mmCIF file of C-alpha atoms and ligand atoms in Angstrom:
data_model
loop_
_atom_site.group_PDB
_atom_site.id
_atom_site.type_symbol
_atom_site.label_atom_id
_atom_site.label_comp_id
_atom_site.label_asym_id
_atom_site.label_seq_id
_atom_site.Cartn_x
_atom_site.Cartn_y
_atom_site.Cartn_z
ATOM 1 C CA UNK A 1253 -105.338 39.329 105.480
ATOM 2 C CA UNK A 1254 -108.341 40.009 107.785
ATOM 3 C CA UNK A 1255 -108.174 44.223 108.443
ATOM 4 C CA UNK A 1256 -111.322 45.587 109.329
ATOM 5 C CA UNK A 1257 -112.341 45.157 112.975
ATOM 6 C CA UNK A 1258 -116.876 45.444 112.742
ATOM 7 C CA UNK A 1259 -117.180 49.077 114.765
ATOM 8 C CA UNK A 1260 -120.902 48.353 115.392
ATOM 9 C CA UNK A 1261 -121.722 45.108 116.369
ATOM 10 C CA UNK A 1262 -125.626 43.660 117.146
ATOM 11 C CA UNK A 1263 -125.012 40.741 119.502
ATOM 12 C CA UNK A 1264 -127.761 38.926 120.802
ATOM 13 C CA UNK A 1265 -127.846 36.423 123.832
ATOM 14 C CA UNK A 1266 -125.645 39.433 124.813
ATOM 15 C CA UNK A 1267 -126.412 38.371 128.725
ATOM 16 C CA UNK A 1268 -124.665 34.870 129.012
ATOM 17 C CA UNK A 1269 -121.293 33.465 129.407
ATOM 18 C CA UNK A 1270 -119.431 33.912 125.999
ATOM 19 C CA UNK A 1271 -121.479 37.138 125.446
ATOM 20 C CA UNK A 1272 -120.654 38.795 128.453
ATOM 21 C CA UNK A 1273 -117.382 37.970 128.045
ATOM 22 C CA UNK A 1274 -117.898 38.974 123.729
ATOM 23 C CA UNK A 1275 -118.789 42.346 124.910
ATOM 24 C CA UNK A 1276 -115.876 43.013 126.730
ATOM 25 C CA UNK A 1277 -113.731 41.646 123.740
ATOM 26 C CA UNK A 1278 -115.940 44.221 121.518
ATOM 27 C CA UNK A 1279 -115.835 47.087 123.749
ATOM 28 C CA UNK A 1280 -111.494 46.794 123.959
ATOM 29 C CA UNK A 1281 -111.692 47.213 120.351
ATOM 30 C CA UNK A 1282 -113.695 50.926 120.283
ATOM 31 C CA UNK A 1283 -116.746 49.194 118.973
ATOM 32 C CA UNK A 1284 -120.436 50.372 119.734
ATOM 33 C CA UNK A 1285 -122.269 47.293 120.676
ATOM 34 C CA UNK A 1286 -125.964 46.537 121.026
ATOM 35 C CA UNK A 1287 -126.844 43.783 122.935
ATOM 36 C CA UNK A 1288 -130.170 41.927 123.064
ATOM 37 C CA UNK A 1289 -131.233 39.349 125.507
ATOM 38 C CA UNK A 1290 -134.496 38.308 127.289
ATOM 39 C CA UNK A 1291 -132.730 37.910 130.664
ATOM 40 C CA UNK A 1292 -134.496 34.589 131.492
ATOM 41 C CA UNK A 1293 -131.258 32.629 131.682
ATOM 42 C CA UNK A 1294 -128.759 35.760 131.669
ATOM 43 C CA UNK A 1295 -126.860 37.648 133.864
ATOM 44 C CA UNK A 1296 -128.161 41.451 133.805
ATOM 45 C CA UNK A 1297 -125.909 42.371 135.934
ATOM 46 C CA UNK A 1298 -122.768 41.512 134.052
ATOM 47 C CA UNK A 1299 -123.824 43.674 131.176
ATOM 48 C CA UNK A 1300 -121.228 46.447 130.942
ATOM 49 C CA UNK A 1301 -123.183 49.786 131.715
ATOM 50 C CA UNK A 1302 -122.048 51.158 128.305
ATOM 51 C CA UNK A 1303 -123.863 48.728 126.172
ATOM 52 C CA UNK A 1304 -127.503 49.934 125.864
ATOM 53 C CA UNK A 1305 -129.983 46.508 126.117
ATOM 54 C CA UNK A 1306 -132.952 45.550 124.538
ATOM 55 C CA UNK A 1307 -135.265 42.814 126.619
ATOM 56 C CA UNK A 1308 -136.331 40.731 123.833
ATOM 57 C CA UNK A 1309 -136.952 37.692 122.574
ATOM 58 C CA UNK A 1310 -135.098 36.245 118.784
ATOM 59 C CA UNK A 1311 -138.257 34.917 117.967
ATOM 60 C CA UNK A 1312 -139.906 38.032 118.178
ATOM 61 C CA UNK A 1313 -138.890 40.335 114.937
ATOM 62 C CA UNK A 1314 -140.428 43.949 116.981
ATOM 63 C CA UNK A 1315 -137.505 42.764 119.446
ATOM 64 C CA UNK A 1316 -135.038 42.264 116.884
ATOM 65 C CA UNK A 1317 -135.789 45.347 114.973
ATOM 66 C CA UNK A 1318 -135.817 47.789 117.836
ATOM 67 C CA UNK A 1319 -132.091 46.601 118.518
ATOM 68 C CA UNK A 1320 -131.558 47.331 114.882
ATOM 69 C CA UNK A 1321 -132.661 50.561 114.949
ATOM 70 C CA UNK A 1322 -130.559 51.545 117.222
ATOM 71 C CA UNK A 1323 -127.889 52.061 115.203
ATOM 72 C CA UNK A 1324 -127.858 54.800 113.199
ATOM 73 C CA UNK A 1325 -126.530 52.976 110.306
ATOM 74 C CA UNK A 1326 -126.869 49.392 109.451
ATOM 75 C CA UNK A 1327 -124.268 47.558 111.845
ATOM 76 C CA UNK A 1328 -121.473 45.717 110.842
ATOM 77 C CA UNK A 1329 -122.053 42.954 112.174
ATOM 78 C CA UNK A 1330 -124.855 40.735 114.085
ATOM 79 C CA UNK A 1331 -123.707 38.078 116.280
ATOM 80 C CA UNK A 1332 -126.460 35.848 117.391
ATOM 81 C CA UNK A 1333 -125.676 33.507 120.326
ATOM 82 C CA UNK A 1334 -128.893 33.835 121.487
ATOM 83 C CA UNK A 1335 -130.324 30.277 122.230
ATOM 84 C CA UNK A 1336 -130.833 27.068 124.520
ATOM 85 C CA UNK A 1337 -127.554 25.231 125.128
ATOM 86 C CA UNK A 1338 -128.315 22.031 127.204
ATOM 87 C CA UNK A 1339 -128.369 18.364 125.233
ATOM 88 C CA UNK A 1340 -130.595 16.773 128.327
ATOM 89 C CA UNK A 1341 -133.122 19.199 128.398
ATOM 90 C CA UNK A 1342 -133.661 19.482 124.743
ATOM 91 C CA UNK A 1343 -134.390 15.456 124.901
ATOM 92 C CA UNK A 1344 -137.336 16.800 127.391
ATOM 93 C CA UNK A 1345 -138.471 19.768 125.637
ATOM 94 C CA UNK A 1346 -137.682 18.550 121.674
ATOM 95 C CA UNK A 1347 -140.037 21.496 120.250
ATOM 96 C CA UNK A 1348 -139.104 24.210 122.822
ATOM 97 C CA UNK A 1349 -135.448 23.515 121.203
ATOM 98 C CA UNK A 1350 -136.769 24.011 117.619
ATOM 99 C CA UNK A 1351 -138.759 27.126 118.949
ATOM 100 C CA UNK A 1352 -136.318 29.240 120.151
ATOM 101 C CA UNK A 1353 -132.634 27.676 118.139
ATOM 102 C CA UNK A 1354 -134.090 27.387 114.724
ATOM 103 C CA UNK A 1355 -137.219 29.832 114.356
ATOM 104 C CA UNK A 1356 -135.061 32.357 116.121
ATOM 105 C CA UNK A 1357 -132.157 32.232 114.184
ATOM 106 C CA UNK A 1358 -134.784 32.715 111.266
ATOM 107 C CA UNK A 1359 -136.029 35.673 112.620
ATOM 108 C CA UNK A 1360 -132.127 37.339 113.037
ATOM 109 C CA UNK A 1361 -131.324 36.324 109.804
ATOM 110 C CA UNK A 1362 -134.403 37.878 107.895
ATOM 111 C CA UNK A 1363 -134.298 40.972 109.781
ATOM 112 C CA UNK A 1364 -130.625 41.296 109.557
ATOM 113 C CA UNK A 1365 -130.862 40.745 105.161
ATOM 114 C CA UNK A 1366 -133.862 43.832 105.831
ATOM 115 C CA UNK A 1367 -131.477 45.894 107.625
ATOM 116 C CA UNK A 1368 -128.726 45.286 104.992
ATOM 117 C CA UNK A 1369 -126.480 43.865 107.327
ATOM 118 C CA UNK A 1370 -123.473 42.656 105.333
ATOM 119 C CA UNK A 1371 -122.539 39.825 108.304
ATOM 120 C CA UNK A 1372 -123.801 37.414 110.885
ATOM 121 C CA UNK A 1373 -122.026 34.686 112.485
ATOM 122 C CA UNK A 1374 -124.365 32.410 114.885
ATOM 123 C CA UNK A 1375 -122.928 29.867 117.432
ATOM 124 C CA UNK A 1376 -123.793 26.495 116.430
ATOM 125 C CA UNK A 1377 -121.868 23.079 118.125
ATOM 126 C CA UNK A 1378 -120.220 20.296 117.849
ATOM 127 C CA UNK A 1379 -123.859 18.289 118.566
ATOM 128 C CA UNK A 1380 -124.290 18.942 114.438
ATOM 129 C CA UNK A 1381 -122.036 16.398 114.055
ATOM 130 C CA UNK A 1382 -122.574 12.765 113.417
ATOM 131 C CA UNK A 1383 -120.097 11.195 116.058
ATOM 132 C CA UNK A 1384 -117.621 8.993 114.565
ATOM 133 C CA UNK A 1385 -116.903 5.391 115.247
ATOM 134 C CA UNK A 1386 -112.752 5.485 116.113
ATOM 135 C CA UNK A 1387 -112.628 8.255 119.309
ATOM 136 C CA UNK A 1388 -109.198 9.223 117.976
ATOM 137 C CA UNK A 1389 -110.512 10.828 115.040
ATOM 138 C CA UNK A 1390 -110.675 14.550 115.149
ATOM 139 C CA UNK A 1391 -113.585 16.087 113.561
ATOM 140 C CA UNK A 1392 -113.118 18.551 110.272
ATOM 141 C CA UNK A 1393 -115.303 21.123 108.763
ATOM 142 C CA UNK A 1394 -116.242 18.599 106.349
ATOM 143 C CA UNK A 1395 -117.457 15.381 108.980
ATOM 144 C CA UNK A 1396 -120.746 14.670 108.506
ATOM 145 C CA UNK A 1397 -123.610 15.751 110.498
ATOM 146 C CA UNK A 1398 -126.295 13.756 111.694
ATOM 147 C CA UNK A 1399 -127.361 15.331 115.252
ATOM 148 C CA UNK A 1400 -127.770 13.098 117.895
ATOM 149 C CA UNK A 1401 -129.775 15.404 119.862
ATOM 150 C CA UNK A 1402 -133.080 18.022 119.642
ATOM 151 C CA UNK A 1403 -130.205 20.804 120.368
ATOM 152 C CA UNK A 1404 -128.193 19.395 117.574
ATOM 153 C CA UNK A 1405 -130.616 19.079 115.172
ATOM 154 C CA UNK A 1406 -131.913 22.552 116.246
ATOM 155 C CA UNK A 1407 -128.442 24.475 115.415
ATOM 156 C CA UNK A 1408 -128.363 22.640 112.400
ATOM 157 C CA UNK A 1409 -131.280 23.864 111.262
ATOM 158 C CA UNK A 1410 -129.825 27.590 112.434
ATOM 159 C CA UNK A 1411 -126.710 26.532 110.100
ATOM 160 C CA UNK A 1412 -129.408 25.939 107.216
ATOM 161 C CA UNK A 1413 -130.793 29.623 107.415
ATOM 162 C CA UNK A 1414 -127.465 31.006 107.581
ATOM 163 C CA UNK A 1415 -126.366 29.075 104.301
ATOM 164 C CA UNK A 1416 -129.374 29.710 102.511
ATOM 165 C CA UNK A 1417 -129.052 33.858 103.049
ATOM 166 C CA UNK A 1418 -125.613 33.946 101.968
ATOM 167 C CA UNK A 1419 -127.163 32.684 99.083
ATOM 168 C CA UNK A 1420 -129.102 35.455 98.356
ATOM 169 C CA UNK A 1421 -126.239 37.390 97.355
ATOM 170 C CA UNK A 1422 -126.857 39.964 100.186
ATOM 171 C CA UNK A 1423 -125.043 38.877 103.463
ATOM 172 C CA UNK A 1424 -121.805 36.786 104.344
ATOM 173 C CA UNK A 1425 -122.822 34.249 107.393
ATOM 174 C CA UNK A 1426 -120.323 32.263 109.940
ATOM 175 C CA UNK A 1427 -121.427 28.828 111.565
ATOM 176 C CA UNK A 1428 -118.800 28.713 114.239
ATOM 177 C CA UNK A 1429 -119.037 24.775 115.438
ATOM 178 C CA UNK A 1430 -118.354 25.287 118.948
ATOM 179 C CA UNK A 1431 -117.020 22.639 121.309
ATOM 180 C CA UNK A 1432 -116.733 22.487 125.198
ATOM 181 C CA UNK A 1433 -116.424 25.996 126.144
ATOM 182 C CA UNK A 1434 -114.294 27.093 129.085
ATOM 183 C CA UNK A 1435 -112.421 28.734 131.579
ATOM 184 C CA UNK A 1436 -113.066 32.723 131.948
ATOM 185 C CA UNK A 1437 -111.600 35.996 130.986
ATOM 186 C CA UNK A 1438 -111.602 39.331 132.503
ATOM 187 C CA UNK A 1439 -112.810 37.551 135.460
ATOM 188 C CA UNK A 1440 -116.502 36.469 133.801
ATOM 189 C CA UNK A 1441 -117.364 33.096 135.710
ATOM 190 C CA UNK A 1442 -119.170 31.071 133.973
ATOM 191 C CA UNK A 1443 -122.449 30.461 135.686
ATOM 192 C CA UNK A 1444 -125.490 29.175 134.242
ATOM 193 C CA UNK A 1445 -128.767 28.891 136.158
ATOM 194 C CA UNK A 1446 -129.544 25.659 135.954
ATOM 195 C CA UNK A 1447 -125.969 24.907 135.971
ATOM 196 C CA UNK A 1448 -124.985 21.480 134.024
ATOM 197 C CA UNK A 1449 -121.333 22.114 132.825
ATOM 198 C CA UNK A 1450 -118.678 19.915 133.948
ATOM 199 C CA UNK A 1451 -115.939 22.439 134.987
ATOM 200 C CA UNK A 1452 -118.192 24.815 136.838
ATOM 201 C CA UNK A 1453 -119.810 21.765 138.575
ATOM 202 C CA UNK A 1454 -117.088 19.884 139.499
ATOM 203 C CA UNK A 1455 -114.625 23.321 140.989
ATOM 204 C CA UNK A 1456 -118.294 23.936 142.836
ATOM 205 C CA UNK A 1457 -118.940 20.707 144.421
ATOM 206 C CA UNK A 1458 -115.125 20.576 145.768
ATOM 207 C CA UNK A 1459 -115.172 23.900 147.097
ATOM 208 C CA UNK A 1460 -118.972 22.860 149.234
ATOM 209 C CA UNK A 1461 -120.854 24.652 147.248
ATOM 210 C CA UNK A 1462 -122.640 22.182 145.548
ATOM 211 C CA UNK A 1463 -123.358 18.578 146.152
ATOM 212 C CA UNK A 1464 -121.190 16.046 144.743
ATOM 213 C CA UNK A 1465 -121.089 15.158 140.797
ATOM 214 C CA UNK A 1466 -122.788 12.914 138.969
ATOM 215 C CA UNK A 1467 -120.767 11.231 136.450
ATOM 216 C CA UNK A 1468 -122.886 10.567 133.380
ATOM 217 C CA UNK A 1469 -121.578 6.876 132.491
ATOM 218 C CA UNK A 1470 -118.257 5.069 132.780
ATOM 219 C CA UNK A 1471 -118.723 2.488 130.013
ATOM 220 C CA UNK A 1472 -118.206 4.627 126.999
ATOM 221 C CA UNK A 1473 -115.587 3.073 124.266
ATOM 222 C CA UNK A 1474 -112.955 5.421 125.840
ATOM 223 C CA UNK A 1475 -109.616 4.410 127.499
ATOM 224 C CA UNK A 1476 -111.230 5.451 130.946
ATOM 225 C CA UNK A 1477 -114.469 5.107 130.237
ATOM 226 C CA UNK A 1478 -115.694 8.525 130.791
ATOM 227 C CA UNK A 1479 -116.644 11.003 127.909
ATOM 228 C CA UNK A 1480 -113.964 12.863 126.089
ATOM 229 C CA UNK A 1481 -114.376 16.215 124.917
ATOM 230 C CA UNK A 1482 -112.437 18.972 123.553
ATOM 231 C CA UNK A 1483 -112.383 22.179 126.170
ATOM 232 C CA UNK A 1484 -111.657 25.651 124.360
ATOM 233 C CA UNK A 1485 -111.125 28.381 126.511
ATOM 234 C CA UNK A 1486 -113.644 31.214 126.191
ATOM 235 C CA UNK A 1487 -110.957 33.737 125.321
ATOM 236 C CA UNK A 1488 -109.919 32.129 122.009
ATOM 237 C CA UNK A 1489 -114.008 31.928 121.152
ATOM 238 C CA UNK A 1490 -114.763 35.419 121.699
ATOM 239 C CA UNK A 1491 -111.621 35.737 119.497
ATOM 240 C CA UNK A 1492 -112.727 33.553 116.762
ATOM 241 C CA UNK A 1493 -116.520 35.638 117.049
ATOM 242 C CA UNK A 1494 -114.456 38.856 116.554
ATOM 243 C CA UNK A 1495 -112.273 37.412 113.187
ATOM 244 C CA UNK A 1496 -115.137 35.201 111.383
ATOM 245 C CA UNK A 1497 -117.508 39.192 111.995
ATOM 246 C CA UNK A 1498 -114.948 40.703 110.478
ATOM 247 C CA UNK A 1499 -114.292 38.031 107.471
ATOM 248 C CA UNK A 1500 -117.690 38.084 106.664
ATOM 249 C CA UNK A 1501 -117.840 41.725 106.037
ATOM 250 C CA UNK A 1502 -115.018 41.235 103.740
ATOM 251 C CA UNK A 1503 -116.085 38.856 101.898
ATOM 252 C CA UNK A 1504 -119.725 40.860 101.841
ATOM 253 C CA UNK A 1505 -117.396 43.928 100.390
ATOM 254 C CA UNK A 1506 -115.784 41.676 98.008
ATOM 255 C CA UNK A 1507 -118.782 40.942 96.847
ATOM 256 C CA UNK A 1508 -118.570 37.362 96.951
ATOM 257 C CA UNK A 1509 -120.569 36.365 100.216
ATOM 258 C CA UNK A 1510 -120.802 32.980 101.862
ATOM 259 C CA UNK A 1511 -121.226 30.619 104.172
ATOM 260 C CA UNK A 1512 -118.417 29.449 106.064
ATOM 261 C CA UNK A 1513 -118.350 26.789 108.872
ATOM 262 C CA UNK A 1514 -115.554 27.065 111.420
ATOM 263 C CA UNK A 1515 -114.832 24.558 114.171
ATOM 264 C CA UNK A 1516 -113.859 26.073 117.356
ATOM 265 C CA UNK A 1517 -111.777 23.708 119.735
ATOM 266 C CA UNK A 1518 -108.086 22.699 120.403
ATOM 267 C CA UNK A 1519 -108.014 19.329 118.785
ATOM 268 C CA UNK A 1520 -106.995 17.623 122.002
ATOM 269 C CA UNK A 1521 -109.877 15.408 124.193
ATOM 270 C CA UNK A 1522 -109.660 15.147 127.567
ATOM 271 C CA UNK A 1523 -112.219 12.592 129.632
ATOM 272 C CA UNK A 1524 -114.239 13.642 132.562
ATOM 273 C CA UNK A 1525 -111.847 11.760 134.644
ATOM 274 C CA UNK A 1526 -108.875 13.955 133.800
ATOM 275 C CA UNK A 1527 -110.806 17.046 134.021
ATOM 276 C CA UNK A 1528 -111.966 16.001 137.266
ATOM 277 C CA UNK A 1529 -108.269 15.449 138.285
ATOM 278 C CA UNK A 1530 -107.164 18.850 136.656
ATOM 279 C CA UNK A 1531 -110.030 20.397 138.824
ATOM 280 C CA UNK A 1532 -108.330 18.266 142.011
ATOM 281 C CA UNK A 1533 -105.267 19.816 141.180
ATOM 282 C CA UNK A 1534 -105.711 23.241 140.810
ATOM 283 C CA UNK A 1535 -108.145 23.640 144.269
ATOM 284 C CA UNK A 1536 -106.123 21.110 145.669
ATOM 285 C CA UNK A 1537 -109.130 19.386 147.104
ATOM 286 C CA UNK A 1538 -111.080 16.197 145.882
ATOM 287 C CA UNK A 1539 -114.100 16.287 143.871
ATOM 288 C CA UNK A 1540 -116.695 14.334 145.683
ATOM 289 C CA UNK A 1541 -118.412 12.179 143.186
ATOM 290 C CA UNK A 1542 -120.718 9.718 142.102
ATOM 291 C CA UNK A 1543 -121.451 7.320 139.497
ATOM 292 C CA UNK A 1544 -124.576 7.744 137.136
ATOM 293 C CA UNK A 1545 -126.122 6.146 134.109
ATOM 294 C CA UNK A 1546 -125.331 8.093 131.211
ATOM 295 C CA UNK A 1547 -127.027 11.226 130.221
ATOM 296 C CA UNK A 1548 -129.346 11.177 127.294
ATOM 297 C CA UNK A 1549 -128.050 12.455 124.130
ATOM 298 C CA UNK A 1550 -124.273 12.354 125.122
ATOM 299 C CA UNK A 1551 -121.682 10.640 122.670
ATOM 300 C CA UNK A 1552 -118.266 8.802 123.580
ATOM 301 C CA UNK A 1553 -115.956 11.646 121.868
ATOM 302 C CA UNK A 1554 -115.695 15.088 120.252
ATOM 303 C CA UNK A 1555 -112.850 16.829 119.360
ATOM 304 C CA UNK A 1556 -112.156 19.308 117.251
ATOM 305 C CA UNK A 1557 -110.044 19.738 114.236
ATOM 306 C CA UNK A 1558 -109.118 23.355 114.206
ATOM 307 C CA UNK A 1559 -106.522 23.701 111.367
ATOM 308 C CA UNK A 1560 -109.098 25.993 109.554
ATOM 309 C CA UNK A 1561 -109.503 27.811 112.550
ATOM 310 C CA UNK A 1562 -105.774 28.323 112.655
ATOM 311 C CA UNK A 1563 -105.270 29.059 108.773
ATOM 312 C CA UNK A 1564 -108.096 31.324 108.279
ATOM 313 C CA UNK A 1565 -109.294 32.984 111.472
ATOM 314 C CA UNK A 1566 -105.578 32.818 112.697
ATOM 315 C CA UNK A 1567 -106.713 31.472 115.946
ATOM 316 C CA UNK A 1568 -104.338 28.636 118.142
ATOM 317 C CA UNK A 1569 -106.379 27.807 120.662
ATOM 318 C CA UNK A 1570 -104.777 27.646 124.401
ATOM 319 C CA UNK A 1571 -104.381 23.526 125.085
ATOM 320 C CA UNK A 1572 -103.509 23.849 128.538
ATOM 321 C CA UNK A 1573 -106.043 22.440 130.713
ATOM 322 C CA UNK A 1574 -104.806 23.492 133.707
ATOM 323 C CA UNK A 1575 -104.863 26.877 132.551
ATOM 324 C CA UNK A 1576 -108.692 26.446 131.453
ATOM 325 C CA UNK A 1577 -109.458 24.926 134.953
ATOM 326 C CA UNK A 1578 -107.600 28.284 137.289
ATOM 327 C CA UNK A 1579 -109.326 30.759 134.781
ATOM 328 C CA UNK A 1580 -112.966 29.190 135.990
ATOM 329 C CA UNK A 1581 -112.187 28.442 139.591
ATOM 330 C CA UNK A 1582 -110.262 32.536 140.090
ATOM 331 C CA UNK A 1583 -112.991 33.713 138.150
ATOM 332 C CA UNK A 1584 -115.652 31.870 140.465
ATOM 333 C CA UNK A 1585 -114.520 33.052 143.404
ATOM 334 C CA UNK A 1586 -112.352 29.576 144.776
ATOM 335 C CA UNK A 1587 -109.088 30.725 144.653
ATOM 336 C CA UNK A 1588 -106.705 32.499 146.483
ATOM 337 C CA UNK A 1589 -105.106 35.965 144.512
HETATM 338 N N1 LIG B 377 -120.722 15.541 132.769
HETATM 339 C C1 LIG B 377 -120.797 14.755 133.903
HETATM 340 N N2 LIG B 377 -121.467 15.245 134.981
HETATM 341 C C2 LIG B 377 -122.068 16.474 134.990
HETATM 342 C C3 LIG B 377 -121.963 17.275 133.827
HETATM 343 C C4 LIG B 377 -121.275 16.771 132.726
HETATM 344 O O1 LIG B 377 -120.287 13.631 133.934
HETATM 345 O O2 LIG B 377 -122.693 16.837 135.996
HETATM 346 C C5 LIG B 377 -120.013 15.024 131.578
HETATM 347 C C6 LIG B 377 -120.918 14.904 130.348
HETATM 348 O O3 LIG B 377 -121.524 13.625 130.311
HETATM 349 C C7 LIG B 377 -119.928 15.121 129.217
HETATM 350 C C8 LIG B 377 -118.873 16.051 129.816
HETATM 351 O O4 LIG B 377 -119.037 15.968 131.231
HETATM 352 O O5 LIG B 377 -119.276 13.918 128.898
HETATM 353 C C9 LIG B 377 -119.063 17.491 129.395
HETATM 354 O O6 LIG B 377 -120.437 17.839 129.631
HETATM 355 P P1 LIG B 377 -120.928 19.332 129.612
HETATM 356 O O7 LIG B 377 -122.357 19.320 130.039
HETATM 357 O O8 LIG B 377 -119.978 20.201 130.371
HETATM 358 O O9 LIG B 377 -120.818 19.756 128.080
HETATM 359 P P2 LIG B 377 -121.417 19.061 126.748
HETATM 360 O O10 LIG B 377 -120.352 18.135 126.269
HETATM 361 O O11 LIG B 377 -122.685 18.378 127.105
HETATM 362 O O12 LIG B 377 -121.617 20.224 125.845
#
């Protein structure tokens, strides 16, 4: 039975999407939360005033260990989402990828073993994984890897660190395997600068804001052709950060620490045509479109298995789409009420 909610939490890449919306999750629990971030892709100004900030960099351990020391006893917890998220880019910039994914998770973790920090779960993602032949297979904790992509490889190498300090004995550490994050909660849109995700894009391009979408291939081995993936809302992944923190510390207390991977989707793939048509639905608008070549690095499927999600962490994830899809267009603005 997981008890103990962490009352002082470290999280870093505090400033984006799921840790905006991680700090609000945090803060509606009574916990003191530090939050790092170098604000180059972040939103400063969804930081909630409460939350004192360090400007710094993972890779940089003066950075790391100022936010530290703002505690006045070791926290917790450190959650470390801190990192670059985009498969195309990190075929462009391979080594920027390997900079800032696996040296700085290498950095938290050190620092966070010399703080005695008795937890720290990372985000990694489904890119880890080796993608499977037969698109109706659902991927387990247990599926190989075998990146595809620099950003893959990069978060595997993250997942690498994070084994090896549980090892030490010290520190229990969480690789939670995200997949397509979504929607929004307490009215967090999700907005990345560049933007490349396929909800945001598509709810933007109906509403004017954008141009139309480029769909990255139609001649994947899918029934439609288009790319499935498996769309989690953002609620029930700030959720699973909150209970693999706080399993972590128990098993620290325990005194049997470990590494534990977690996958973090709803076990149901939807293609870019259906999301498209979910988006059509809830604006009630088209989505102008257009056809492109495939983007480099992306596979035919991914979908998650979550029954260990659901059996340990306790988590079901939300599997309506729909649902998903209002949450991001209310929360960006494109929707009435
Ligand atoms: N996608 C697309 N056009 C876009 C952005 C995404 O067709 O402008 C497709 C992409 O090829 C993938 C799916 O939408 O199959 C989800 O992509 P996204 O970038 O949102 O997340 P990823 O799966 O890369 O983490």
């Amino acid at each position: 039975m997981l008890t103990t909610a962490p009352s002082n939490v470290l999280v870093t890449g505090a400033a984006g999407y799921i840790g905006t919306t991680l700090l609000r999750r945090l803060l509606a629990d009574g916990a003191r939360v530090i939050a790092l971030d170098h604000l180059e892709r972040g939103h400063a100004d969804q930081l909630p005033r409460e939350v004192p900030l360090i400007v710094g960099d993972v890779r940089d351990p003066d950075a790391v260990r100022q936010a530290l020391r703002l505690f006045d006893r070791p926290p917790d917890a450190c959650i470390h989402l801190a990192g670059l998220i985009q498969v195309g880019e990190s075929t462009l910039f391979p080594q920027m990828y390997r900079d800032v994914n696996a040296v700085g998770t290498q950095v938290v973790a050190d620092l966070c073993l010399e703080a005695g920090v008795p937890a720290l779960v990372m985000a990694s993602s489904a890119a880890v994984l080796r993608p499977l032949a037969g698109i109706a297979d659902r991927l387990d904790e247990d599926a190989p890897v075998g990146p595809e992509s620099p950003y893959g490889s990069s978060k595997l190498s993250g997942e690498h660190t994070l084994r090896a300090a549980a090892e030490l004995g010290r520190m229990s550490t969480v690789a939670l395997r995200l997949f397509n994050v979504a929607g929004a909660a307490y009215g967090l849109a999700e907005r990345h600068d560049p933007e490349t995700h396929l909800i945001p894009l598509a709810l933007r391009a109906a509403a004017g804001e954008l141009p139309p979408l480029h769909m990255f291939g139609d001649d994947f081995p899918t029934p439609d052709g288009t790319c499935l993936r498996d769309y989690v809302h953002v609620r029930d992944v700030v959720e699973a950060f909150v209970r693999a923190a706080r399993l972590a510390m128990q098993q620290t207390a325990s005194g049997a620490c470990e590494f534990q991977v977690f996958h973090v989707g709803t076990g149901h793939g939807y293609s870019v045509l259906e999301v498209i048509r979910a988006c059509e639905q809830v604006l009630g608008k088209p989505v102008p479109r257009a056809m492109h070549g495939r983007r480099p690095g992306d596979v035919a499927a991914l979908v998650a298995n979550p029954d260990k999600l659901a059996s340990v962490l306790g988590i079901h994830p939300d599997l309506d789409l729909l649902r998903v899809v209002r949450d991001a267009a209310q929360a960006l603005g494109l929707l009435d009420g």
